[in-house]
PDB file of C-alpha atoms (C1' of nucleotides) in Angstrom:
ATOM      1  CA  MET W   1     -15.809  30.326  -5.632  1.00 41.00           C
ATOM      2  CA  ARG W   2     -17.774  27.368  -4.512  1.00 45.00           C
ATOM      3  CA  THR W   3     -16.814  24.068  -6.016  1.00 46.00           C
ATOM      4  CA  GLU W   4     -18.991  21.013  -6.336  1.00 60.00           C
ATOM      5  CA  LYS W   5     -15.926  18.831  -6.588  1.00 77.00           C
ATOM      6  CA  PRO W   6     -15.823  16.119  -3.946  1.00 89.00           C
ATOM      7  CA  LEU W   7     -13.221  16.682  -1.265  1.00 95.00           C
ATOM      8  CA  THR W   8     -10.076  14.624  -1.580  1.00 96.00           C
ATOM      9  CA  ARG W   9      -8.775  12.697   1.355  1.00 97.00           C
ATOM     10  CA  SER W  10      -5.910  15.098   1.690  1.00 97.00           C
ATOM     11  CA  SER W  11      -8.158  18.156   1.634  1.00 97.00           C
ATOM     12  CA  GLN W  12     -10.178  16.641   4.419  1.00 98.00           C
ATOM     13  CA  ASP W  13      -7.049  16.081   6.465  1.00 98.00           C
ATOM     14  CA  TYR W  14      -5.991  19.663   5.935  1.00 98.00           C
ATOM     15  CA  LEU W  15      -9.426  20.996   6.863  1.00 98.00           C
ATOM     16  CA  GLU W  16      -9.515  19.000  10.069  1.00 98.00           C
ATOM     17  CA  ALA W  17      -5.989  20.018  10.992  1.00 97.00           C
ATOM     18  CA  ILE W  18      -6.736  23.702  10.430  1.00 97.00           C
ATOM     19  CA  LEU W  19      -9.889  23.421  12.514  1.00 97.00           C
ATOM     20  CA  ASN W  20      -8.067  21.750  15.414  1.00 97.00           C
ATOM     21  CA  LEU W  21      -5.114  24.148  15.245  1.00 96.00           C
ATOM     22  CA  SER W  22      -7.359  27.213  15.026  1.00 95.00           C
ATOM     23  CA  GLU W  23      -8.950  26.206  18.321  1.00 95.00           C
ATOM     24  CA  ARG W  24      -5.577  26.288  20.009  1.00 91.00           C
ATOM     25  CA  GLU W  25      -3.842  29.190  18.292  1.00 87.00           C
ATOM     26  CA  GLN W  26      -4.907  32.627  17.243  1.00 85.00           C
ATOM     27  CA  ASN W  27      -3.245  32.186  13.855  1.00 91.00           C
ATOM     28  CA  VAL W  28      -2.728  29.007  11.928  1.00 95.00           C
ATOM     29  CA  ARG W  29       0.551  29.161  10.062  1.00 95.00           C
ATOM     30  CA  ILE W  30       1.935  27.038   7.267  1.00 97.00           C
ATOM     31  CA  THR W  31       4.643  25.633   9.538  1.00 96.00           C
ATOM     32  CA  ASP W  32       2.105  24.554  12.169  1.00 95.00           C
ATOM     33  CA  LEU W  33       0.052  22.851   9.528  1.00 97.00           C
ATOM     34  CA  ALA W  34       3.016  21.141   7.920  1.00 97.00           C
ATOM     35  CA  ASN W  35       4.291  19.847  11.268  1.00 95.00           C
ATOM     36  CA  HIS W  36       0.861  18.666  12.281  1.00 96.00           C
ATOM     37  CA  LEU W  37       0.313  16.752   9.075  1.00 97.00           C
ATOM     38  CA  GLN W  38       3.931  15.646   8.776  1.00 96.00           C
ATOM     39  CA  VAL W  39       4.493  17.100   5.346  1.00 97.00           C
ATOM     40  CA  THR W  40       6.938  19.734   4.199  1.00 97.00           C
ATOM     41  CA  LYS W  41       6.123  23.431   4.162  1.00 97.00           C
ATOM     42  CA  PRO W  42       6.019  23.659   0.340  1.00 97.00           C
ATOM     43  CA  SER W  43       3.512  20.812   0.310  1.00 97.00           C
ATOM     44  CA  ALA W  44       1.363  22.628   2.818  1.00 97.00           C
ATOM     45  CA  THR W  45       1.699  25.873   0.869  1.00 97.00           C
ATOM     46  CA  GLY W  46       0.609  24.173  -2.317  1.00 97.00           C
ATOM     47  CA  MET W  47      -2.396  22.503  -0.748  1.00 97.00           C
ATOM     48  CA  VAL W  48      -3.468  25.684   1.032  1.00 97.00           C
ATOM     49  CA  LYS W  49      -3.272  27.525  -2.270  1.00 96.00           C
ATOM     50  CA  ALA W  50      -5.408  24.933  -4.031  1.00 96.00           C
ATOM     51  CA  MET W  51      -7.959  24.859  -1.230  1.00 97.00           C
ATOM     52  CA  SER W  52      -8.112  28.628  -1.217  1.00 96.00           C
ATOM     53  CA  ARG W  53      -9.069  28.534  -4.874  1.00 94.00           C
ATOM     54  CA  GLN W  54     -11.796  26.059  -3.968  1.00 94.00           C
ATOM     55  CA  GLY W  55     -13.248  28.469  -1.427  1.00 95.00           C
ATOM     56  CA  LEU W  56     -12.465  26.257   1.536  1.00 97.00           C
ATOM     57  CA  LEU W  57     -10.113  28.670   3.220  1.00 97.00           C
ATOM     58  CA  GLN W  58      -8.739  32.186   3.097  1.00 96.00           C
ATOM     59  CA  HIS W  59      -5.020  32.744   2.884  1.00 96.00           C
ATOM     60  CA  ASP W  60      -3.059  35.825   1.876  1.00 93.00           C
ATOM     61  CA  LYS W  61       0.579  35.398   0.941  1.00 92.00           C
ATOM     62  CA  TYR W  62       2.711  35.026   4.076  1.00 94.00           C
ATOM     63  CA  GLY W  63      -0.433  35.479   6.109  1.00 94.00           C
ATOM     64  CA  PRO W  64      -2.461  33.270   8.445  1.00 94.00           C
ATOM     65  CA  ILE W  65      -4.833  30.550   7.290  1.00 96.00           C
ATOM     66  CA  GLN W  66      -8.533  30.775   8.041  1.00 96.00           C
ATOM     67  CA  LEU W  67     -11.323  28.405   7.146  1.00 97.00           C
ATOM     68  CA  THR W  68     -14.252  29.825   5.217  1.00 97.00           C
ATOM     69  CA  GLU W  69     -17.755  29.047   6.375  1.00 97.00           C
ATOM     70  CA  GLU W  70     -17.907  26.153   3.921  1.00 96.00           C
ATOM     71  CA  GLY W  71     -14.466  24.965   4.888  1.00 97.00           C
ATOM     72  CA  ALA W  72     -15.367  25.012   8.572  1.00 97.00           C
ATOM     73  CA  LYS W  73     -18.582  23.141   7.922  1.00 97.00           C
ATOM     74  CA  GLN W  74     -16.750  20.397   6.071  1.00 97.00           C
ATOM     75  CA  ALA W  75     -14.031  20.284   8.718  1.00 98.00           C
ATOM     76  CA  HIS W  76     -16.602  19.685  11.422  1.00 98.00           C
ATOM     77  CA  LEU W  77     -18.085  16.823   9.453  1.00 98.00           C
ATOM     78  CA  VAL W  78     -14.668  15.209   9.049  1.00 98.00           C
ATOM     79  CA  ARG W  79     -13.991  15.565  12.737  1.00 98.00           C
ATOM     80  CA  GLN W  80     -17.355  14.092  13.580  1.00 98.00           C
ATOM     81  CA  ARG W  81     -16.536  10.993  11.605  1.00 98.00           C
ATOM     82  CA  HIS W  82     -13.076  10.899  13.154  1.00 98.00           C
ATOM     83  CA  ARG W  83     -14.392  10.995  16.712  1.00 97.00           C
ATOM     84  CA  ALA W  84     -17.047   8.364  16.199  1.00 97.00           C
ATOM     85  CA  LEU W  85     -14.520   6.044  14.633  1.00 98.00           C
ATOM     86  CA  LYS W  86     -11.865   6.634  17.245  1.00 98.00           C
ATOM     87  CA  ASP W  87     -14.337   6.127  20.093  1.00 97.00           C
ATOM     88  CA  PHE W  88     -15.444   2.890  18.552  1.00 97.00           C
ATOM     89  CA  LEU W  89     -11.874   1.659  18.091  1.00 98.00           C
ATOM     90  CA  VAL W  90     -10.779   2.611  21.600  1.00 97.00           C
ATOM     91  CA  HIS W  91     -13.866   1.937  23.684  1.00 96.00           C
ATOM     92  CA  LEU W  92     -15.441  -1.006  21.944  1.00 96.00           C
ATOM     93  CA  LEU W  93     -12.542  -2.747  20.227  1.00 97.00           C
ATOM     94  CA  GLY W  94      -9.890  -1.909  22.786  1.00 97.00           C
ATOM     95  CA  VAL W  95      -7.451  -0.599  20.201  1.00 98.00           C
ATOM     96  CA  PRO W  96      -4.549   1.340  21.762  1.00 97.00           C
ATOM     97  CA  HIS W  97      -5.006   5.105  21.539  1.00 97.00           C
ATOM     98  CA  LYS W  98      -2.181   5.837  19.138  1.00 95.00           C
ATOM     99  CA  THR W  99      -3.207   3.111  16.734  1.00 96.00           C
ATOM    100  CA  ALA W 100      -6.826   4.194  16.987  1.00 98.00           C
ATOM    101  CA  GLU W 101      -5.919   7.800  16.231  1.00 97.00           C
ATOM    102  CA  LYS W 102      -3.948   6.791  13.195  1.00 96.00           C
ATOM    103  CA  GLU W 103      -6.563   4.434  11.849  1.00 97.00           C
ATOM    104  CA  ALA W 104      -9.425   6.833  12.502  1.00 98.00           C
ATOM    105  CA  CYS W 105      -7.485   9.398  10.490  1.00 97.00           C
ATOM    106  CA  LEU W 106      -7.465   7.025   7.557  1.00 97.00           C
ATOM    107  CA  MET W 107     -10.984   5.714   7.971  1.00 98.00           C
ATOM    108  CA  GLU W 108     -12.734   9.053   8.341  1.00 97.00           C
ATOM    109  CA  HIS W 109     -12.528   9.579   4.573  1.00 97.00           C
ATOM    110  CA  SER W 110     -14.092   6.239   3.833  1.00 97.00           C
ATOM    111  CA  ILE W 111     -17.455   6.427   5.518  1.00 97.00           C
ATOM    112  CA  SER W 112     -20.549   8.448   4.732  1.00 97.00           C
ATOM    113  CA  MET W 113     -22.121  10.808   7.210  1.00 97.00           C
ATOM    114  CA  ASP W 114     -25.030   8.379   7.376  1.00 97.00           C
ATOM    115  CA  THR W 115     -22.759   5.570   8.487  1.00 98.00           C
ATOM    116  CA  SER W 116     -21.041   7.922  10.907  1.00 98.00           C
ATOM    117  CA  GLU W 117     -24.382   8.759  12.496  1.00 98.00           C
ATOM    118  CA  ARG W 118     -25.323   5.122  12.713  1.00 98.00           C
ATOM    119  CA  LEU W 119     -21.984   4.465  14.399  1.00 98.00           C
ATOM    120  CA  TYR W 120     -22.617   7.325  16.808  1.00 97.00           C
ATOM    121  CA  LEU W 121     -25.986   5.868  17.774  1.00 97.00           C
ATOM    122  CA  PHE W 122     -24.451   2.434  18.124  1.00 97.00           C
ATOM    123  CA  LEU W 123     -21.864   3.865  20.487  1.00 96.00           C
ATOM    124  CA  GLN W 124     -24.560   5.587  22.543  1.00 95.00           C
ATOM    125  CA  GLU W 125     -26.310   2.285  23.005  1.00 93.00           C
ATOM    126  CA  ASN W 126     -23.187   0.318  23.764  1.00 92.00           C
ATOM    127  CA  LEU W 127     -21.100   2.649  25.889  1.00 84.00           C
ATOM    128  CA  THR W 128     -23.388   2.286  28.867  1.00 70.00           C
ATOM    129  CA  LYS W 129     -21.544  -0.784  30.059  1.00 58.00           C
TER     130      LYS W 129
ATOM    131  CA  MET K   1      11.283 -10.387  -6.632  1.00 42.00           C
ATOM    132  CA  ARG K   2       9.877  -9.707  -3.217  1.00 46.00           C
ATOM    133  CA  THR K   3       9.344  -6.121  -2.334  1.00 47.00           C
ATOM    134  CA  GLU K   4       9.225  -4.622   1.132  1.00 62.00           C
ATOM    135  CA  LYS K   5       7.263  -1.680  -0.196  1.00 79.00           C
ATOM    136  CA  PRO K   6       3.922  -1.235   1.521  1.00 90.00           C
ATOM    137  CA  LEU K   7       0.948  -2.107  -0.623  1.00 95.00           C
ATOM    138  CA  THR K   8      -0.932   0.841  -2.040  1.00 97.00           C
ATOM    139  CA  ARG K   9      -4.656   1.050  -1.711  1.00 97.00           C
ATOM    140  CA  SER K  10      -5.040   0.369  -5.375  1.00 97.00           C
ATOM    141  CA  SER K  11      -2.773  -2.677  -5.318  1.00 97.00           C
ATOM    142  CA  GLN K  12      -4.881  -4.065  -2.520  1.00 98.00           C
ATOM    143  CA  ASP K  13      -8.014  -3.551  -4.559  1.00 98.00           C
ATOM    144  CA  TYR K  14      -6.472  -5.310  -7.526  1.00 98.00           C
ATOM    145  CA  LEU K  15      -5.285  -8.224  -5.388  1.00 98.00           C
ATOM    146  CA  GLU K  16      -8.710  -8.703  -3.861  1.00 98.00           C
ATOM    147  CA  ALA K  17     -10.421  -8.491  -7.239  1.00 97.00           C
ATOM    148  CA  ILE K  18      -8.072 -11.034  -8.778  1.00 98.00           C
ATOM    149  CA  LEU K  19      -8.642 -13.383  -5.839  1.00 97.00           C
ATOM    150  CA  ASN K  20     -12.423 -13.118  -6.105  1.00 97.00           C
ATOM    151  CA  LEU K  21     -12.428 -13.465  -9.897  1.00 96.00           C
ATOM    152  CA  SER K  22     -10.048 -16.427  -9.827  1.00 96.00           C
ATOM    153  CA  GLU K  23     -12.509 -18.299  -7.625  1.00 95.00           C
ATOM    154  CA  ARG K  24     -15.191 -17.919 -10.276  1.00 91.00           C
ATOM    155  CA  GLU K  25     -13.239 -18.232 -13.501  1.00 87.00           C
ATOM    156  CA  GLN K  26     -10.483 -20.487 -14.691  1.00 85.00           C
ATOM    157  CA  ASN K  27      -8.573 -17.524 -16.128  1.00 91.00           C
ATOM    158  CA  VAL K  28      -8.587 -13.962 -14.926  1.00 96.00           C
ATOM    159  CA  ARG K  29      -8.293 -11.619 -17.878  1.00 95.00           C
ATOM    160  CA  ILE K  30      -7.497  -7.936 -18.064  1.00 97.00           C
ATOM    161  CA  THR K  31     -10.996  -7.119 -19.266  1.00 96.00           C
ATOM    162  CA  ASP K  32     -12.596  -8.946 -16.322  1.00 95.00           C
ATOM    163  CA  LEU K  33     -10.388  -7.096 -13.928  1.00 97.00           C
ATOM    164  CA  ALA K  34     -10.996  -3.731 -15.540  1.00 97.00           C
ATOM    165  CA  ASN K  35     -14.767  -4.227 -15.528  1.00 96.00           C
ATOM    166  CA  HIS K  36     -14.752  -5.425 -11.959  1.00 96.00           C
ATOM    167  CA  LEU K  37     -12.771  -2.458 -10.742  1.00 97.00           C
ATOM    168  CA  GLN K  38     -14.467   0.016 -13.095  1.00 96.00           C
ATOM    169  CA  VAL K  39     -11.261   1.194 -14.714  1.00 97.00           C
ATOM    170  CA  THR K  40     -10.139   1.028 -18.320  1.00 97.00           C
ATOM    171  CA  LYS K  41      -8.183  -1.845 -19.768  1.00 97.00           C
ATOM    172  CA  PRO K  42      -4.956   0.169 -20.191  1.00 97.00           C
ATOM    173  CA  SER K  43      -5.149   1.115 -16.519  1.00 97.00           C
ATOM    174  CA  ALA K  44      -5.548  -2.499 -15.532  1.00 97.00           C
ATOM    175  CA  THR K  45      -2.701  -3.511 -17.848  1.00 97.00           C
ATOM    176  CA  GLY K  46      -0.420  -0.939 -16.312  1.00 97.00           C
ATOM    177  CA  MET K  47      -1.220  -1.918 -12.744  1.00 98.00           C
ATOM    178  CA  VAL K  48      -0.879  -5.627 -13.493  1.00 97.00           C
ATOM    179  CA  LYS K  49       2.510  -4.928 -15.016  1.00 96.00           C
ATOM    180  CA  ALA K  50       3.667  -3.003 -11.964  1.00 96.00           C
ATOM    181  CA  MET K  51       2.366  -5.622  -9.566  1.00 97.00           C
ATOM    182  CA  SER K  52       4.025  -8.344 -11.592  1.00 96.00           C
ATOM    183  CA  ARG K  53       7.335  -6.564 -11.089  1.00 94.00           C
ATOM    184  CA  GLN K  54       6.614  -6.521  -7.381  1.00 95.00           C
ATOM    185  CA  GLY K  55       6.163 -10.280  -7.322  1.00 95.00           C
ATOM    186  CA  LEU K  56       2.490 -10.099  -6.410  1.00 97.00           C
ATOM    187  CA  LEU K  57       1.249 -11.782  -9.552  1.00 97.00           C
ATOM    188  CA  GLN K  58       2.325 -13.595 -12.688  1.00 96.00           C
ATOM    189  CA  HIS K  59       1.269 -12.299 -16.065  1.00 96.00           C
ATOM    190  CA  ASP K  60       2.613 -13.058 -19.517  1.00 94.00           C
ATOM    191  CA  LYS K  61       1.733 -10.691 -22.315  1.00 92.00           C
ATOM    192  CA  TYR K  62      -1.801 -11.347 -23.555  1.00 94.00           C
ATOM    193  CA  GLY K  63      -2.039 -14.160 -21.057  1.00 94.00           C
ATOM    194  CA  PRO K  64      -4.034 -14.804 -17.906  1.00 95.00           C
ATOM    195  CA  ILE K  65      -3.331 -13.216 -14.526  1.00 97.00           C
ATOM    196  CA  GLN K  66      -2.390 -15.374 -11.563  1.00 96.00           C
ATOM    197  CA  LEU K  67      -1.560 -14.373  -8.028  1.00 97.00           C
ATOM    198  CA  THR K  68       1.776 -15.482  -6.645  1.00 97.00           C
ATOM    199  CA  GLU K  69       1.898 -17.081  -3.218  1.00 97.00           C
ATOM    200  CA  GLU K  70       2.687 -13.702  -1.706  1.00 96.00           C
ATOM    201  CA  GLY K  71       0.023 -11.982  -3.753  1.00 97.00           C
ATOM    202  CA  ALA K  72      -2.570 -14.518  -2.685  1.00 97.00           C
ATOM    203  CA  LYS K  73      -1.570 -14.172   0.948  1.00 97.00           C
ATOM    204  CA  GLN K  74      -1.994 -10.422   0.832  1.00 97.00           C
ATOM    205  CA  ALA K  75      -5.254 -10.728  -1.065  1.00 98.00           C
ATOM    206  CA  HIS K  76      -6.687 -12.949   1.640  1.00 98.00           C
ATOM    207  CA  LEU K  77      -5.739 -10.438   4.294  1.00 98.00           C
ATOM    208  CA  VAL K  78      -7.458  -7.635   2.395  1.00 98.00           C
ATOM    209  CA  ARG K  79     -10.554  -9.733   1.997  1.00 98.00           C
ATOM    210  CA  GLN K  80     -10.545 -10.613   5.661  1.00 98.00           C
ATOM    211  CA  ARG K  81     -10.597  -6.959   6.575  1.00 98.00           C
ATOM    212  CA  HIS K  82     -13.279  -6.315   3.970  1.00 98.00           C
ATOM    213  CA  ARG K  83     -15.587  -8.973   5.327  1.00 97.00           C
ATOM    214  CA  ALA K  84     -15.242  -7.991   8.955  1.00 97.00           C
ATOM    215  CA  LEU K  85     -15.980  -4.394   8.068  1.00 98.00           C
ATOM    216  CA  LYS K  86     -18.905  -5.197   5.827  1.00 98.00           C
ATOM    217  CA  ASP K  87     -20.436  -7.521   8.398  1.00 97.00           C
ATOM    218  CA  PHE K  88     -20.129  -4.834  11.001  1.00 97.00           C
ATOM    219  CA  LEU K  89     -21.713  -2.196   8.783  1.00 98.00           C
ATOM    220  CA  VAL K  90     -24.590  -4.410   7.695  1.00 97.00           C
ATOM    221  CA  HIS K  91     -25.343  -6.450  10.781  1.00 96.00           C
ATOM    222  CA  LEU K  92     -24.557  -4.060  13.598  1.00 96.00           C
ATOM    223  CA  LEU K  93     -25.058  -0.628  12.056  1.00 97.00           C
ATOM    224  CA  GLY K  94     -27.841  -1.568   9.661  1.00 97.00           C
ATOM    225  CA  VAL K  95     -26.155   0.045   6.683  1.00 98.00           C
ATOM    226  CA  PRO K  96     -27.738  -0.974   3.351  1.00 97.00           C
ATOM    227  CA  HIS K  97     -25.772  -3.664   1.531  1.00 97.00           C
ATOM    228  CA  LYS K  98     -24.643  -1.578  -1.423  1.00 95.00           C
ATOM    229  CA  THR K  99     -23.428   1.244   0.771  1.00 96.00           C
ATOM    230  CA  ALA K 100     -21.743  -1.197   3.119  1.00 97.00           C
ATOM    231  CA  GLU K 101     -19.952  -2.890   0.235  1.00 97.00           C
ATOM    232  CA  LYS K 102     -18.710   0.428  -1.096  1.00 96.00           C
ATOM    233  CA  GLU K 103     -17.576   1.735   2.275  1.00 97.00           C
ATOM    234  CA  ALA K 104     -15.952  -1.552   3.275  1.00 98.00           C
ATOM    235  CA  CYS K 105     -13.988  -1.366   0.029  1.00 97.00           C
ATOM    236  CA  LEU K 106     -12.632   1.997   1.097  1.00 97.00           C
ATOM    237  CA  MET K 107     -12.121   1.172   4.748  1.00 98.00           C
ATOM    238  CA  GLU K 108     -10.312  -2.107   4.285  1.00 98.00           C
ATOM    239  CA  HIS K 109      -7.109  -0.225   3.442  1.00 97.00           C
ATOM    240  CA  SER K 110      -7.296   1.873   6.579  1.00 97.00           C
ATOM    241  CA  ILE K 111      -7.246  -0.657   9.352  1.00 97.00           C
ATOM    242  CA  SER K 112      -4.521  -2.929  10.632  1.00 97.00           C
ATOM    243  CA  MET K 113      -4.885  -6.686  10.792  1.00 97.00           C
ATOM    244  CA  ASP K 114      -4.913  -6.329  14.569  1.00 97.00           C
ATOM    245  CA  THR K 115      -7.917  -4.044  14.446  1.00 98.00           C
ATOM    246  CA  SER K 116      -9.552  -6.350  11.924  1.00 98.00           C
ATOM    247  CA  GLU K 117      -9.149  -9.270  14.319  1.00 98.00           C
ATOM    248  CA  ARG K 118     -10.518  -7.256  17.184  1.00 98.00           C
ATOM    249  CA  LEU K 119     -13.492  -6.351  15.026  1.00 98.00           C
ATOM    250  CA  TYR K 120     -13.979  -9.995  14.107  1.00 97.00           C
ATOM    251  CA  LEU K 121     -14.041 -10.973  17.777  1.00 97.00           C
ATOM    252  CA  PHE K 122     -16.410  -8.113  18.542  1.00 97.00           C
ATOM    253  CA  LEU K 123     -18.742  -9.389  15.842  1.00 96.00           C
ATOM    254  CA  GLN K 124     -18.607 -12.908  17.236  1.00 95.00           C
ATOM    255  CA  GLU K 125     -19.682 -11.620  20.608  1.00 94.00           C
ATOM    256  CA  ASN K 126     -22.395  -9.373  19.285  1.00 92.00           C
ATOM    257  CA  LEU K 127     -23.953 -11.342  16.463  1.00 84.00           C
ATOM    258  CA  THR K 128     -25.553 -13.802  18.789  1.00 70.00           C
ATOM    259  CA  LYS K 129     -28.615 -11.579  19.246  1.00 58.00           C
TER     260      LYS K 129
ATOM    261  C1'  DT C   1      19.238  50.575  10.415  1.00 92.09           C
ATOM    262  C1'  DT C   2      21.269  46.238   9.378  1.00 92.09           C
ATOM    263  C1'  DC C   3      21.831  41.541  10.024  1.00 92.09           C
ATOM    264  C1'  DT C   4      20.299  37.023  11.302  1.00 92.09           C
ATOM    265  C1'  DG C   5      17.181  33.523  11.798  1.00 92.09           C
ATOM    266  C1'  DA C   6      12.605  31.939  11.073  1.00 92.09           C
ATOM    267  C1'  DT C   7       8.951  31.517   8.112  1.00 92.09           C
ATOM    268  C1'  DG C   8       6.935  31.090   3.760  1.00 92.09           C
ATOM    269  C1'  DT C   9       6.961  30.699  -1.517  1.00 92.09           C
ATOM    270  C1'  DT C  10       8.277  29.148  -6.103  1.00 92.09           C
ATOM    271  C1'  DA C  11       9.948  25.945  -9.407  1.00 92.09           C
ATOM    272  C1'  DG C  12      11.039  21.581 -10.711  1.00 92.09           C
ATOM    273  C1'  DT C  13      10.605  16.662 -10.020  1.00 92.09           C
ATOM    274  C1'  DC C  14       8.673  12.193  -8.750  1.00 92.09           C
ATOM    275  C1'  DA C  15       5.278   8.390  -7.826  1.00 92.09           C
ATOM    276  C1'  DA C  16       0.841   6.556  -8.271  1.00 92.09           C
ATOM    277  C1'  DT C  17      -3.101   5.912 -10.893  1.00 92.09           C
ATOM    278  C1'  DC C  18      -6.268   7.100 -13.730  1.00 92.09           C
ATOM    279  C1'  DC C  19      -7.770   8.369 -18.904  1.00 92.09           C
ATOM    280  C1'  DT C  20      -7.773   8.506 -24.302  1.00 92.09           C
ATOM    281  C1'  DA C  21      -6.153   7.233 -28.825  1.00 92.09           C
ATOM    282  C1'  DA C  22      -3.794   4.280 -31.546  1.00 92.09           C
ATOM    283  C1'  DC C  23      -1.961   0.053 -32.334  1.00 92.09           C
ATOM    284  C1'  DA C  24      -1.070  -5.138 -31.726  1.00 92.09           C
ATOM    285  C1'  DT C  25      -2.581  -9.716 -30.950  1.00 92.09           C
ATOM    286  C1'  DA C  26      -5.799 -13.456 -30.275  1.00 92.09           C
ATOM    287  C1'  DT C  27     -10.104 -15.556 -31.206  1.00 92.09           C
ATOM    288  C1'  DT C  28     -14.089 -16.677 -33.754  1.00 92.09           C
ATOM    289  C1'  DG C  29     -16.999 -17.071 -37.733  1.00 92.09           C
ATOM    290  C1'  DT C  30     -17.529 -17.636 -42.670  1.00 92.09           C
TER     291       DT C  30
ATOM    292  C1'  DA H   1      -7.551 -18.841 -45.185  1.00 92.09           C
ATOM    293  C1'  DC H   2      -9.368 -14.425 -44.438  1.00 92.09           C
ATOM    294  C1'  DA H   3     -12.161 -10.978 -42.201  1.00 92.09           C
ATOM    295  C1'  DA H   4     -14.381  -9.306 -38.330  1.00 92.09           C
ATOM    296  C1'  DT H   5     -14.560  -8.919 -33.612  1.00 92.09           C
ATOM    297  C1'  DA H   6     -12.762  -9.152 -29.111  1.00 92.09           C
ATOM    298  C1'  DT H   7      -9.053  -8.658 -26.235  1.00 92.09           C
ATOM    299  C1'  DG H   8      -4.923  -6.667 -24.770  1.00 92.09           C
ATOM    300  C1'  DT H   9      -0.828  -3.309 -25.090  1.00 92.09           C
ATOM    301  C1'  DT H  10       1.675   0.965 -25.720  1.00 92.09           C
ATOM    302  C1'  DA H  11       2.334   5.791 -25.591  1.00 92.09           C
ATOM    303  C1'  DG H  12       1.156  10.077 -24.103  1.00 92.09           C
ATOM    304  C1'  DG H  13      -1.216  12.942 -20.925  1.00 92.09           C
ATOM    305  C1'  DA H  14      -3.745  14.667 -16.624  1.00 92.09           C
ATOM    306  C1'  DT H  15      -4.460  14.927 -11.647  1.00 92.09           C
ATOM    307  C1'  DT H  16      -3.045  14.685  -6.971  1.00 92.09           C
ATOM    308  C1'  DG H  17       0.086  15.329  -3.513  1.00 92.09           C
ATOM    309  C1'  DA H  18       4.336  14.521  -1.936  1.00 92.09           C
ATOM    310  C1'  DC H  19       9.626  15.982  -2.044  1.00 92.09           C
ATOM    311  C1'  DT H  20      14.060  19.022  -2.645  1.00 92.09           C
ATOM    312  C1'  DA H  21      16.559  23.189  -3.690  1.00 92.09           C
ATOM    313  C1'  DA H  22      16.599  27.832  -4.194  1.00 92.09           C
ATOM    314  C1'  DC H  23      14.668  32.005  -3.295  1.00 92.09           C
ATOM    315  C1'  DA H  24      11.640  35.695  -0.939  1.00 92.09           C
ATOM    316  C1'  DT H  25       9.691  37.840   2.981  1.00 92.09           C
ATOM    317  C1'  DC H  26       9.024  38.779   7.740  1.00 92.09           C
ATOM    318  C1'  DA H  27      10.257  39.440  12.559  1.00 92.09           C
ATOM    319  C1'  DG H  28      13.361  40.191  16.087  1.00 92.09           C
ATOM    320  C1'  DA H  29      17.933  41.244  17.926  1.00 92.09           C
ATOM    321  C1'  DA H  30      21.943  44.071  17.966  1.00 92.09           C
TER     322       DA H  30
END
DNA sequence: TTCTGATGTTAGTCAATCCTAACATATTGT
DNA sequence: ACAATATGTTAGGATTGACTAACATCAGAA
């Protein structure tokens, strides 16, 4: 079930979206996911299917979507990177929220967890102003 | 000739590589480009062909590659983003050079020029330590 | 129960970008 | 000039992830 294949940018986006949605809804549905990510339902269906095969999530036909333990772990890491980046953009660079959200979404796939942690520490030291 | 189509990540990478190579060599050749970007020659040929159609560069069969005015302009913008990001990673976050180079290469496609300029200013203010 | 509307799935297609294998052209050395 | 080598191109294919159109299933209302 487990795959050693590195996560694609899109997979990471899907993982993060499922994590965020699952904290607000009992069941994450394909339509929710598609709307959230601004893709069509067939696209979401296809990606969910692929990610299910990779052991990142559990999804029965027509049923709700649930992250596996591994999927949830990876989702949390993506979100961690996202938050550090967004905080930096908003609070240190003064980027408007919407722009920062969008750019953090793109950047989160581009940095290592090491860099993310360094950024987090940097923010700790510099957000005391 | 001019295209309004947004530049793909890959196109941006190719533009930046051509710019950097053209500053070191009289002629940029497919093989140079392919080696630099760690892709095969047919891949580079194909991308160069596509980008030529988009008016980003000039390339005659078997001949050297040259950026058009528009291509060069875009390449400089990519590089600007790259440098701001790399400087930030290295000098403020203490990321090792190789890692910073790699991550800047990925991040440069994810931020706007506005954010890049904000980052540049932030670096100016904070690199005086 | 049946019908309607909402939700979800399947199949086919496209774009982008990479690869390999085979071939074409240019360059260099003898 | 010819042969060998280097460089570059073409054709075909794979992966990823998006789209549309058609179809299937589910849930709720009548």
